[in-house]
PDB file of C-alpha atoms and ligand atoms in Angstrom:
ATOM      1  CA  MET A 499       4.447 -41.880 -19.376  1.00  0.00           C
ATOM      2  CA  ALA A 500       6.337 -38.494 -20.222  1.00  0.00           C
ATOM      3  CA  THR A 501       4.185 -35.471 -20.320  1.00  0.00           C
ATOM      4  CA  THR A 502       4.784 -32.835 -21.957  1.00  0.00           C
ATOM      5  CA  TYR A 503       4.063 -29.254 -21.473  1.00  0.00           C
ATOM      6  CA  ASN A 504       0.672 -29.231 -23.576  1.00  0.00           C
ATOM      7  CA  ASP A 505      -0.625 -32.197 -21.811  1.00  0.00           C
ATOM      8  CA  LEU A 506      -0.010 -31.092 -18.443  1.00  0.00           C
ATOM      9  CA  TYR A 507      -1.803 -27.788 -19.181  1.00  0.00           C
ATOM     10  CA  LEU A 508      -5.021 -30.319 -20.681  1.00  0.00           C
ATOM     11  CA  ASP A 509      -4.709 -32.179 -17.111  1.00  0.00           C
ATOM     12  CA  ILE A 510      -4.554 -29.174 -15.618  1.00  0.00           C
ATOM     13  CA  ARG A 511      -7.614 -27.438 -17.699  1.00  0.00           C
ATOM     14  CA  GLN A 512      -9.835 -30.355 -17.618  1.00  0.00           C
ATOM     15  CA  GLN A 513      -9.915 -30.269 -13.631  1.00  0.00           C
ATOM     16  CA  LEU A 514     -11.116 -26.912 -13.420  1.00  0.00           C
ATOM     17  CA  ILE A 515     -13.235 -27.555 -15.987  1.00  0.00           C
ATOM     18  CA  ASN A 516     -14.533 -30.594 -13.500  1.00  0.00           C
ATOM     19  CA  HIS A 517     -15.106 -27.584 -10.610  1.00  0.00           C
ATOM     20  CA  GLY A 518     -16.972 -24.989 -12.283  1.00  0.00           C
ATOM     21  CA  ILE A 519     -14.282 -22.696 -11.961  1.00  0.00           C
ATOM     22  CA  SER A 520     -15.119 -19.721 -15.084  1.00  0.00           C
ATOM     23  CA  GLN A 521     -11.888 -19.313 -16.627  1.00  0.00           C
ATOM     24  CA  PRO A 522     -10.266 -22.891 -16.830  1.00  0.00           C
ATOM     25  CA  SER A 523      -7.618 -22.378 -19.735  1.00  0.00           C
ATOM     26  CA  LEU A 524      -6.402 -19.096 -18.826  1.00  0.00           C
ATOM     27  CA  GLU A 525      -5.724 -20.052 -14.934  1.00  0.00           C
ATOM     28  CA  ALA A 526      -4.387 -23.772 -16.500  1.00  0.00           C
ATOM     29  CA  ARG A 527      -1.987 -21.628 -18.581  1.00  0.00           C
ATOM     30  CA  GLU A 528      -0.865 -19.317 -15.755  1.00  0.00           C
ATOM     31  CA  ILE A 529      -0.271 -22.263 -13.158  1.00  0.00           C
ATOM     32  CA  VAL A 530       1.390 -24.103 -15.682  1.00  0.00           C
ATOM     33  CA  ALA A 531       3.915 -21.061 -16.880  1.00  0.00           C
ATOM     34  CA  TYR A 532       4.485 -20.172 -12.998  1.00  0.00           C
ATOM     35  CA  VAL A 533       5.795 -23.547 -12.354  1.00  0.00           C
ATOM     36  CA  ALA A 534       8.023 -23.644 -15.353  1.00  0.00           C
ATOM     37  CA  GLY A 535       9.598 -20.505 -14.846  1.00  0.00           C
ATOM     38  CA  LYS A 536       8.486 -19.692 -18.548  1.00  0.00           C
ATOM     39  CA  THR A 537       6.559 -16.547 -19.960  1.00  0.00           C
ATOM     40  CA  ARG A 538       2.741 -16.964 -21.869  1.00  0.00           C
ATOM     41  CA  GLU A 539       5.313 -16.626 -24.577  1.00  0.00           C
ATOM     42  CA  GLN A 540       8.061 -19.763 -23.949  1.00  0.00           C
ATOM     43  CA  PHE A 541       5.238 -21.585 -22.907  1.00  0.00           C
ATOM     44  CA  PHE A 542       3.324 -21.675 -25.576  1.00  0.00           C
ATOM     45  CA  ARG A 543       6.742 -22.443 -27.564  1.00  0.00           C
ATOM     46  CA  ASP A 544       7.038 -25.046 -25.685  1.00  0.00           C
ATOM     47  CA  ALA A 545       4.128 -26.827 -25.931  1.00  0.00           C
ATOM     48  CA  ARG A 546       5.612 -30.302 -27.322  1.00  0.00           C
ATOM     49  CA  ILE A 547       8.540 -30.483 -25.059  1.00  0.00           C
ATOM     50  CA  TYR A 548       8.529 -32.533 -21.719  1.00  0.00           C
ATOM     51  CA  ALA A 549       8.070 -31.076 -18.519  1.00  0.00           C
ATOM     52  CA  PRO A 550       9.810 -32.174 -15.934  1.00  0.00           C
ATOM     53  CA  ASP A 551       8.084 -33.736 -13.194  1.00  0.00           C
ATOM     54  CA  ASN A 552       9.194 -31.471 -10.681  1.00  0.00           C
ATOM     55  CA  VAL A 553       7.025 -28.752 -13.126  1.00  0.00           C
ATOM     56  CA  VAL A 554       4.342 -31.581 -13.374  1.00  0.00           C
ATOM     57  CA  GLN A 555       4.140 -31.718  -9.386  1.00  0.00           C
ATOM     58  CA  GLY A 556       4.827 -28.973  -8.603  1.00  0.00           C
ATOM     59  CA  SER A 557       1.413 -27.518 -10.984  1.00  0.00           C
ATOM     60  CA  PHE A 558      -0.315 -30.392  -9.566  1.00  0.00           C
ATOM     61  CA  GLU A 559       0.227 -29.160  -5.605  1.00  0.00           C
ATOM     62  CA  LEU A 560      -0.787 -25.346  -7.268  1.00  0.00           C
ATOM     63  CA  LEU A 561      -3.725 -27.016  -8.596  1.00  0.00           C
ATOM     64  CA  GLU A 562      -4.658 -27.921  -5.030  1.00  0.00           C
ATOM     65  CA  ARG A 563      -4.904 -24.998  -3.775  1.00  0.00           C
ATOM     66  CA  ARG A 564      -6.601 -23.337  -6.153  1.00  0.00           C
ATOM     67  CA  LEU A 565      -9.409 -26.134  -6.291  1.00  0.00           C
ATOM     68  CA  LYS A 566      -9.874 -24.859  -2.208  1.00  0.00           C
ATOM     69  CA  GLY A 567     -10.368 -21.587  -3.488  1.00  0.00           C
ATOM     70  CA  GLU A 568      -7.306 -19.663  -3.831  1.00  0.00           C
ATOM     71  CA  PRO A 569      -7.301 -17.500  -6.225  1.00  0.00           C
ATOM     72  CA  VAL A 570      -4.634 -18.139  -9.134  1.00  0.00           C
ATOM     73  CA  ALA A 571      -3.642 -14.648  -9.287  1.00  0.00           C
ATOM     74  CA  TYR A 572      -3.061 -14.181  -5.896  1.00  0.00           C
ATOM     75  CA  ILE A 573      -1.313 -17.653  -5.990  1.00  0.00           C
ATOM     76  CA  ILE A 574       1.619 -16.839  -8.342  1.00  0.00           C
ATOM     77  CA  GLY A 575       1.495 -13.080  -7.686  1.00  0.00           C
ATOM     78  CA  GLU A 576       0.361 -11.735 -10.830  1.00  0.00           C
ATOM     79  CA  TRP A 577      -2.112 -10.605 -13.109  1.00  0.00           C
ATOM     80  CA  GLU A 578      -3.326  -9.353 -16.407  1.00  0.00           C
ATOM     81  CA  PHE A 579      -5.208  -6.281 -17.138  1.00  0.00           C
ATOM     82  CA  MET A 580      -5.876  -4.578 -20.483  1.00  0.00           C
ATOM     83  CA  GLY A 581      -2.935  -6.716 -21.796  1.00  0.00           C
ATOM     84  CA  ILE A 582      -0.724  -5.184 -18.794  1.00  0.00           C
ATOM     85  CA  PRO A 583       0.345  -7.932 -16.556  1.00  0.00           C
ATOM     86  CA  LEU A 584       0.115  -5.708 -12.695  1.00  0.00           C
ATOM     87  CA  ASP A 585       1.650  -7.291  -9.215  1.00  0.00           C
ATOM     88  CA  ILE A 586      -1.029  -8.604  -7.398  1.00  0.00           C
ATOM     89  CA  ASN A 587      -1.361  -9.291  -3.534  1.00  0.00           C
ATOM     90  CA  SER A 588      -4.042 -10.488  -0.668  1.00  0.00           C
ATOM     91  CA  ASN A 589      -4.002  -6.499  -0.160  1.00  0.00           C
ATOM     92  CA  VAL A 590      -5.784  -5.809  -3.200  1.00  0.00           C
ATOM     93  CA  LEU A 591      -8.644  -6.683  -5.502  1.00  0.00           C
ATOM     94  CA  ILE A 592      -7.819  -9.142  -8.419  1.00  0.00           C
ATOM     95  CA  PRO A 593      -8.587  -7.009 -11.069  1.00  0.00           C
ATOM     96  CA  ARG A 594     -11.332  -8.597 -13.852  1.00  0.00           C
ATOM     97  CA  VAL A 595     -12.948  -7.997 -16.991  1.00  0.00           C
ATOM     98  CA  ASP A 596     -15.717  -6.222 -15.786  1.00  0.00           C
ATOM     99  CA  SER A 597     -13.213  -3.395 -15.595  1.00  0.00           C
ATOM    100  CA  GLU A 598     -12.216  -2.854 -19.308  1.00  0.00           C
ATOM    101  CA  VAL A 599     -15.607  -0.731 -19.506  1.00  0.00           C
ATOM    102  CA  LEU A 600     -14.417   1.740 -17.390  1.00  0.00           C
ATOM    103  CA  ALA A 601     -10.969   1.591 -18.215  1.00  0.00           C
ATOM    104  CA  ASN A 602     -11.431   1.900 -21.984  1.00  0.00           C
ATOM    105  CA  CYS A 603     -14.615   4.240 -21.345  1.00  0.00           C
ATOM    106  CA  ALA A 604     -11.483   6.104 -19.967  1.00  0.00           C
ATOM    107  CA  ILE A 605      -8.988   5.548 -22.352  1.00  0.00           C
ATOM    108  CA  GLU A 606     -11.301   6.941 -25.155  1.00  0.00           C
ATOM    109  CA  TRP A 607     -12.183  10.300 -22.877  1.00  0.00           C
ATOM    110  CA  VAL A 608      -8.689  11.452 -22.067  1.00  0.00           C
ATOM    111  CA  LYS A 609      -7.737  10.363 -25.705  1.00  0.00           C
ATOM    112  CA  SER A 610     -10.240  12.852 -26.576  1.00  0.00           C
ATOM    113  CA  LYS A 611      -9.098  15.655 -25.166  1.00  0.00           C
ATOM    114  CA  GLU A 612      -5.080  17.223 -24.353  1.00  0.00           C
ATOM    115  CA  ASP A 613      -3.332  16.669 -21.598  1.00  0.00           C
ATOM    116  CA  CYS A 614      -5.876  15.261 -19.306  1.00  0.00           C
ATOM    117  CA  ARG A 615      -4.650  14.958 -15.412  1.00  0.00           C
ATOM    118  CA  VAL A 616      -6.031  11.771 -14.182  1.00  0.00           C
ATOM    119  CA  LEU A 617      -7.231  10.670 -10.951  1.00  0.00           C
ATOM    120  CA  ASP A 618      -7.882   7.183 -10.191  1.00  0.00           C
ATOM    121  CA  LEU A 619      -9.906   6.867  -6.724  1.00  0.00           C
ATOM    122  CA  CYS A 620      -9.419   3.225  -4.443  1.00  0.00           C
ATOM    123  CA  THR A 621      -6.825   2.361  -6.764  1.00  0.00           C
ATOM    124  CA  GLY A 622      -5.710  -0.802  -5.286  1.00  0.00           C
ATOM    125  CA  SER A 623      -3.215  -2.802  -7.769  1.00  0.00           C
ATOM    126  CA  GLY A 624      -3.230   0.720  -9.579  1.00  0.00           C
ATOM    127  CA  SER A 625      -5.071  -1.464 -12.426  1.00  0.00           C
ATOM    128  CA  LEU A 626      -7.668   1.229 -13.474  1.00  0.00           C
ATOM    129  CA  GLY A 627      -4.594   4.214 -14.017  1.00  0.00           C
ATOM    130  CA  ILE A 628      -1.616   2.561 -14.971  1.00  0.00           C
ATOM    131  CA  ALA A 629      -3.846   0.885 -18.073  1.00  0.00           C
ATOM    132  CA  ILE A 630      -5.121   4.656 -19.241  1.00  0.00           C
ATOM    133  CA  ALA A 631      -1.811   6.275 -18.522  1.00  0.00           C
ATOM    134  CA  MET A 632      -0.056   2.692 -20.660  1.00  0.00           C
ATOM    135  CA  HIS A 633      -3.198   3.193 -23.549  1.00  0.00           C
ATOM    136  CA  THR A 634      -2.735   7.062 -23.725  1.00  0.00           C
ATOM    137  CA  ASP A 635       0.038   9.353 -23.721  1.00  0.00           C
ATOM    138  CA  VAL A 636      -1.351  10.833 -20.806  1.00  0.00           C
ATOM    139  CA  SER A 637       1.062  12.656 -18.882  1.00  0.00           C
ATOM    140  CA  HIS A 638      -0.517  13.180 -15.468  1.00  0.00           C
ATOM    141  CA  VAL A 639      -2.031  10.128 -13.320  1.00  0.00           C
ATOM    142  CA  ILE A 640      -2.778  10.205  -9.403  1.00  0.00           C
ATOM    143  CA  LEU A 641      -3.356   6.708  -8.035  1.00  0.00           C
ATOM    144  CA  ALA A 642      -5.229   7.235  -4.844  1.00  0.00           C
ATOM    145  CA  ASP A 643      -6.376   4.606  -1.886  1.00  0.00           C
ATOM    146  CA  ILE A 644      -6.836   4.682   1.850  1.00  0.00           C
ATOM    147  CA  SER A 645      -4.980   1.185   2.316  1.00  0.00           C
ATOM    148  CA  PRO A 646      -1.282   1.630   2.937  1.00  0.00           C
ATOM    149  CA  LYS A 647      -0.680  -1.775   1.546  1.00  0.00           C
ATOM    150  CA  ALA A 648      -2.727  -1.449  -1.296  1.00  0.00           C
ATOM    151  CA  LEU A 649      -0.671   1.890  -2.586  1.00  0.00           C
ATOM    152  CA  ALA A 650       2.496  -0.386  -1.707  1.00  0.00           C
ATOM    153  CA  VAL A 651       1.481  -2.504  -4.830  1.00  0.00           C
ATOM    154  CA  ALA A 652       0.606   0.471  -7.104  1.00  0.00           C
ATOM    155  CA  ARG A 653       3.624   1.477  -6.681  1.00  0.00           C
ATOM    156  CA  ARG A 654       4.774  -1.343  -7.875  1.00  0.00           C
ATOM    157  CA  ASN A 655       3.610  -1.965 -10.945  1.00  0.00           C
ATOM    158  CA  ILE A 656       4.585   1.883 -11.382  1.00  0.00           C
ATOM    159  CA  ARG A 657       8.132   0.846 -11.502  1.00  0.00           C
ATOM    160  CA  ARG A 658       7.448  -1.781 -13.178  1.00  0.00           C
ATOM    161  CA  HIS A 659       6.518  -0.577 -16.299  1.00  0.00           C
ATOM    162  CA  ASN A 660       8.216   2.332 -16.031  1.00  0.00           C
ATOM    163  CA  LEU A 661       5.685   5.573 -15.652  1.00  0.00           C
ATOM    164  CA  SER A 662       7.135   7.000 -12.212  1.00  0.00           C
ATOM    165  CA  SER A 663       7.211   9.939 -14.276  1.00  0.00           C
ATOM    166  CA  ARG A 664       3.379  10.472 -14.991  1.00  0.00           C
ATOM    167  CA  VAL A 665       1.820   7.571 -12.500  1.00  0.00           C
ATOM    168  CA  ALA A 666       2.240   9.399  -8.356  1.00  0.00           C
ATOM    169  CA  CYS A 667       0.896   7.723  -5.523  1.00  0.00           C
ATOM    170  CA  VAL A 668      -1.000   9.265  -2.888  1.00  0.00           C
ATOM    171  CA  ARG A 669      -2.760   8.645   0.584  1.00  0.00           C
ATOM    172  CA  THR A 670      -6.662   9.558   0.585  1.00  0.00           C
ATOM    173  CA  ASP A 671      -9.960   8.891   2.530  1.00  0.00           C
ATOM    174  CA  VAL A 672     -12.875   8.769   0.037  1.00  0.00           C
ATOM    175  CA  MET A 673     -15.278   9.001   2.698  1.00  0.00           C
ATOM    176  CA  ARG A 674     -14.013  12.218   3.245  1.00  0.00           C
ATOM    177  CA  PRO A 675     -14.204  15.703   1.393  1.00  0.00           C
ATOM    178  CA  ALA A 676     -11.000  15.780  -0.557  1.00  0.00           C
ATOM    179  CA  SER A 677      -9.131  18.552  -0.256  1.00  0.00           C
ATOM    180  CA  ILE A 678      -7.803  20.786  -2.597  1.00  0.00           C
ATOM    181  CA  SER A 679      -4.397  20.096  -2.321  1.00  0.00           C
ATOM    182  CA  LEU A 680      -4.834  17.104  -4.459  1.00  0.00           C
ATOM    183  CA  GLY A 681      -4.906  19.535  -7.110  1.00  0.00           C
ATOM    184  CA  GLN A 682      -7.807  19.820 -10.185  1.00  0.00           C
ATOM    185  CA  TYR A 683      -8.758  16.823 -12.487  1.00  0.00           C
ATOM    186  CA  ASP A 684     -10.209  16.747 -16.573  1.00  0.00           C
ATOM    187  CA  LEU A 685     -11.128  12.841 -15.223  1.00  0.00           C
ATOM    188  CA  ILE A 686     -11.862  10.820 -11.999  1.00  0.00           C
ATOM    189  CA  VAL A 687     -12.372   7.369 -12.519  1.00  0.00           C
ATOM    190  CA  ALA A 688     -13.613   4.909  -9.109  1.00  0.00           C
ATOM    191  CA  ASN A 689     -14.281   1.321  -9.298  1.00  0.00           C
ATOM    192  CA  PRO A 690     -15.460   1.935  -5.152  1.00  0.00           C
ATOM    193  CA  PRO A 691     -16.368  -1.208  -3.086  1.00  0.00           C
ATOM    194  CA  TYR A 692     -19.789  -1.816  -4.142  1.00  0.00           C
ATOM    195  CA  ILE A 693     -21.652  -4.848  -2.679  1.00  0.00           C
ATOM    196  CA  PRO A 694     -23.853  -4.575  -0.410  1.00  0.00           C
ATOM    197  CA  SER A 695     -22.596  -5.758   3.886  1.00  0.00           C
ATOM    198  CA  GLY A 696     -25.130  -7.738   3.603  1.00  0.00           C
ATOM    199  CA  ASP A 697     -24.188  -9.442   0.291  1.00  0.00           C
ATOM    200  CA  ILE A 698     -20.665 -10.569   0.943  1.00  0.00           C
ATOM    201  CA  ALA A 699     -21.642 -13.844   2.857  1.00  0.00           C
ATOM    202  CA  ASN A 700     -23.090 -14.387  -0.379  1.00  0.00           C
ATOM    203  CA  LEU A 701     -19.954 -13.947  -2.286  1.00  0.00           C
ATOM    204  CA  ASP A 702     -18.379 -16.583  -4.244  1.00  0.00           C
ATOM    205  CA  PRO A 703     -16.089 -18.225  -1.436  1.00  0.00           C
ATOM    206  CA  SER A 704     -13.044 -17.409  -3.615  1.00  0.00           C
ATOM    207  CA  VAL A 705     -14.002 -13.933  -3.238  1.00  0.00           C
ATOM    208  CA  ALA A 706     -15.083 -13.716  -0.157  1.00  0.00           C
ATOM    209  CA  ASN A 707     -12.548 -15.916   1.783  1.00  0.00           C
ATOM    210  CA  TYR A 708      -9.592 -14.152  -0.374  1.00  0.00           C
ATOM    211  CA  GLU A 709     -10.237 -10.759  -1.315  1.00  0.00           C
ATOM    212  CA  PRO A 710      -9.644  -7.881   1.149  1.00  0.00           C
ATOM    213  CA  LEU A 711     -13.228  -6.624   2.328  1.00  0.00           C
ATOM    214  CA  GLU A 712     -12.293  -3.206   2.583  1.00  0.00           C
ATOM    215  CA  ALA A 713     -11.933  -3.357  -1.170  1.00  0.00           C
ATOM    216  CA  LEU A 714     -15.652  -5.097  -1.792  1.00  0.00           C
ATOM    217  CA  ASP A 715     -18.245  -3.448   1.270  1.00  0.00           C
ATOM    218  CA  GLY A 716     -19.897  -1.002   0.125  1.00  0.00           C
ATOM    219  CA  GLY A 717     -22.091  -0.223   3.357  1.00  0.00           C
ATOM    220  CA  ASP A 718     -25.513  -0.894   3.579  1.00  0.00           C
ATOM    221  CA  ASP A 719     -26.668  -0.322   0.703  1.00  0.00           C
ATOM    222  CA  GLY A 720     -23.920  -0.783  -1.182  1.00  0.00           C
ATOM    223  CA  LEU A 721     -24.046   3.051  -2.489  1.00  0.00           C
ATOM    224  CA  GLU A 722     -21.891   4.407   0.253  1.00  0.00           C
ATOM    225  CA  PHE A 723     -18.544   5.357  -1.785  1.00  0.00           C
ATOM    226  CA  PHE A 724     -20.157   6.522  -4.648  1.00  0.00           C
ATOM    227  CA  ARG A 725     -22.698   9.188  -2.474  1.00  0.00           C
ATOM    228  CA  SER A 726     -19.104  10.119  -0.833  1.00  0.00           C
ATOM    229  CA  ILE A 727     -16.960  10.736  -3.918  1.00  0.00           C
ATOM    230  CA  ALA A 728     -20.075  12.340  -6.109  1.00  0.00           C
ATOM    231  CA  SER A 729     -20.682  15.368  -3.422  1.00  0.00           C
ATOM    232  CA  GLY A 730     -16.794  15.127  -2.232  1.00  0.00           C
ATOM    233  CA  TYR A 731     -14.871  15.591  -5.137  1.00  0.00           C
ATOM    234  CA  PHE A 732     -16.856  17.652  -7.215  1.00  0.00           C
ATOM    235  CA  HIS A 733     -14.674  20.752  -6.582  1.00  0.00           C
ATOM    236  CA  LEU A 734     -12.011  18.769  -7.737  1.00  0.00           C
ATOM    237  CA  LEU A 735     -13.130  18.733 -11.456  1.00  0.00           C
ATOM    238  CA  LYS A 736     -12.045  20.812 -13.724  1.00  0.00           C
ATOM    239  CA  SER A 737     -15.221  22.793 -15.809  1.00  0.00           C
ATOM    240  CA  GLU A 738     -16.766  20.084 -18.566  1.00  0.00           C
ATOM    241  CA  ALA A 739     -14.587  17.645 -16.796  1.00  0.00           C
ATOM    242  CA  ALA A 740     -15.902  14.057 -15.832  1.00  0.00           C
ATOM    243  CA  LEU A 741     -16.668  11.720 -13.457  1.00  0.00           C
ATOM    244  CA  MET A 742     -16.741   7.969 -14.329  1.00  0.00           C
ATOM    245  CA  PHE A 743     -17.816   5.115 -11.869  1.00  0.00           C
ATOM    246  CA  GLU A 744     -17.867   1.671 -12.393  1.00  0.00           C
ATOM    247  CA  CYS A 745     -20.758  -0.346 -10.195  1.00  0.00           C
ATOM    248  CA  GLY A 746     -22.361  -3.179  -9.364  1.00  0.00           C
ATOM    249  CA  MET A 747     -25.206  -5.358 -11.253  1.00  0.00           C
ATOM    250  CA  GLY A 748     -28.743  -2.844 -11.047  1.00  0.00           C
ATOM    251  CA  GLN A 749     -26.833  -0.187  -9.609  1.00  0.00           C
ATOM    252  CA  SER A 750     -26.670   2.292 -12.178  1.00  0.00           C
ATOM    253  CA  ASN A 751     -30.144   3.985 -11.861  1.00  0.00           C
ATOM    254  CA  ALA A 752     -29.153   4.836  -8.223  1.00  0.00           C
ATOM    255  CA  VAL A 753     -25.758   5.520  -9.467  1.00  0.00           C
ATOM    256  CA  ARG A 754     -27.043   7.923 -12.147  1.00  0.00           C
ATOM    257  CA  ASP A 755     -29.290   9.767  -9.571  1.00  0.00           C
ATOM    258  CA  ILE A 756     -26.435   9.978  -6.702  1.00  0.00           C
ATOM    259  CA  LEU A 757     -24.820  11.898  -9.741  1.00  0.00           C
ATOM    260  CA  LEU A 758     -27.343  13.727 -10.625  1.00  0.00           C
ATOM    261  CA  ARG A 759     -28.284  15.165  -7.121  1.00  0.00           C
ATOM    262  CA  ASN A 760     -24.405  16.627  -6.895  1.00  0.00           C
ATOM    263  CA  GLY A 761     -24.977  18.515 -10.110  1.00  0.00           C
ATOM    264  CA  TYR A 762     -23.205  16.175 -12.670  1.00  0.00           C
ATOM    265  CA  SER A 763     -25.088  16.489 -16.087  1.00  0.00           C
ATOM    266  CA  GLU A 764     -24.715  15.088 -19.199  1.00  0.00           C
ATOM    267  CA  ILE A 765     -25.382  11.565 -17.506  1.00  0.00           C
ATOM    268  CA  GLU A 766     -24.391   7.929 -19.646  1.00  0.00           C
ATOM    269  CA  THR A 767     -24.410   4.697 -18.478  1.00  0.00           C
ATOM    270  CA  PHE A 768     -22.197   1.918 -20.563  1.00  0.00           C
ATOM    271  CA  GLN A 769     -23.073  -1.917 -20.345  1.00  0.00           C
ATOM    272  CA  ASP A 770     -20.671  -4.486 -20.601  1.00  0.00           C
ATOM    273  CA  THR A 771     -20.452  -7.339 -22.935  1.00  0.00           C
ATOM    274  CA  LEU A 772     -23.319  -9.321 -20.912  1.00  0.00           C
ATOM    275  CA  GLY A 773     -25.513  -6.083 -21.127  1.00  0.00           C
ATOM    276  CA  ILE A 774     -25.144  -5.105 -17.741  1.00  0.00           C
ATOM    277  CA  GLU A 775     -24.832  -1.609 -16.849  1.00  0.00           C
ATOM    278  CA  ARG A 776     -21.269  -1.190 -15.609  1.00  0.00           C
ATOM    279  CA  VAL A 777     -20.039   1.868 -15.940  1.00  0.00           C
ATOM    280  CA  VAL A 778     -22.128   5.369 -15.031  1.00  0.00           C
ATOM    281  CA  ALA A 779     -20.083   8.595 -16.306  1.00  0.00           C
ATOM    282  CA  GLY A 780     -20.719  12.379 -15.879  1.00  0.00           C
ATOM    283  CA  ILE A 781     -19.784  15.601 -16.192  1.00  0.00           C
ATOM    284  CA  HIS A 782     -19.224  18.755 -13.524  1.00  0.00           C
ATOM    285  CA  THR A 783     -19.846  21.591 -16.642  1.00  0.00           C
TER     286      THR A 783
HETATM  287  N1  LIG B1270     -16.481  -6.710  -9.226  1.00  0.00           N
HETATM  288  C1  LIG B1270     -16.366  -7.213  -7.642  1.00  0.00           C
HETATM  289  C2  LIG B1270     -17.317  -8.481  -7.342  1.00  0.00           C
HETATM  290  O1  LIG B1270     -17.681  -8.429  -8.226  1.00  0.00           O
HETATM  291  C3  LIG B1270     -16.195  -6.181  -6.298  1.00  0.00           C
HETATM  292  C4  LIG B1270     -15.924  -4.953  -7.112  1.00  0.00           C
HETATM  293  C5  LIG B1270     -16.089  -3.906  -5.863  1.00  0.00           C
HETATM  294  O2  LIG B1270     -16.811  -4.307  -4.966  1.00  0.00           O
HETATM  295  N2  LIG B1270     -15.254  -2.982  -6.445  1.00  0.00           N
HETATM  296  O3  LIG B1270     -16.607  -9.216  -6.773  1.00  0.00           O
END
């Protein structure tokens, strides 16, 4: 029997549901639209059109890979963050919905100031810094990472969104104190690796087996990057500037202490939609 794009989408979605995958509608749509070579808008527009056999077959082949654990973002080479499509590959973490809390805090901060300079540490694909640049008129955003392969992805995303006049990349190792040649900032954001080393083996296999370990492993207690950034980047913050961290479930009190011990004040935490304290922010007074 002939299959419409919508039938195909529903079939794929049902299989994803049967396998307990958490965003079945989104993933099914991404798989079918990618194989059909359609944008999301074209996919919705063409939902009632019959799908060619090669699209049906191709979609089930990708479904097979997904069900073996490979994340859809790596299969299709793209993922959306804050409504922005980004190039993604296995050298960078897939942007999480969780990180929208930090993105929104940062965007609000930038909008409340005039002409901010922003530094995004452990940037990976560039998702946070690029979201800040696209959702504000900020004139100066630096995306920093230790991984040249991650920076190559971040650079592609800067070009993809025509941000070269406002956003640039730099290679930095945040486990060492920052050189003052990096400049002075009104806002530093970071979503560093924060999974305790001993917990890596317990992550979902589609994370542990596919995503870059160096973007996840936060050392013995998961807090090493927070300590190093809080102390080693303090002197890059202008007076009244903010440092904002994303942290993992149950880490916010420890991160708050790290900020206090390093001389930050006005510490605030922000929750995600599940009520988990996801962002800890402090001010350099
Ligand atoms: N939130 C990510 C996860 O749970 C971890 C991100 C990070 O370590 N920065 O997989």
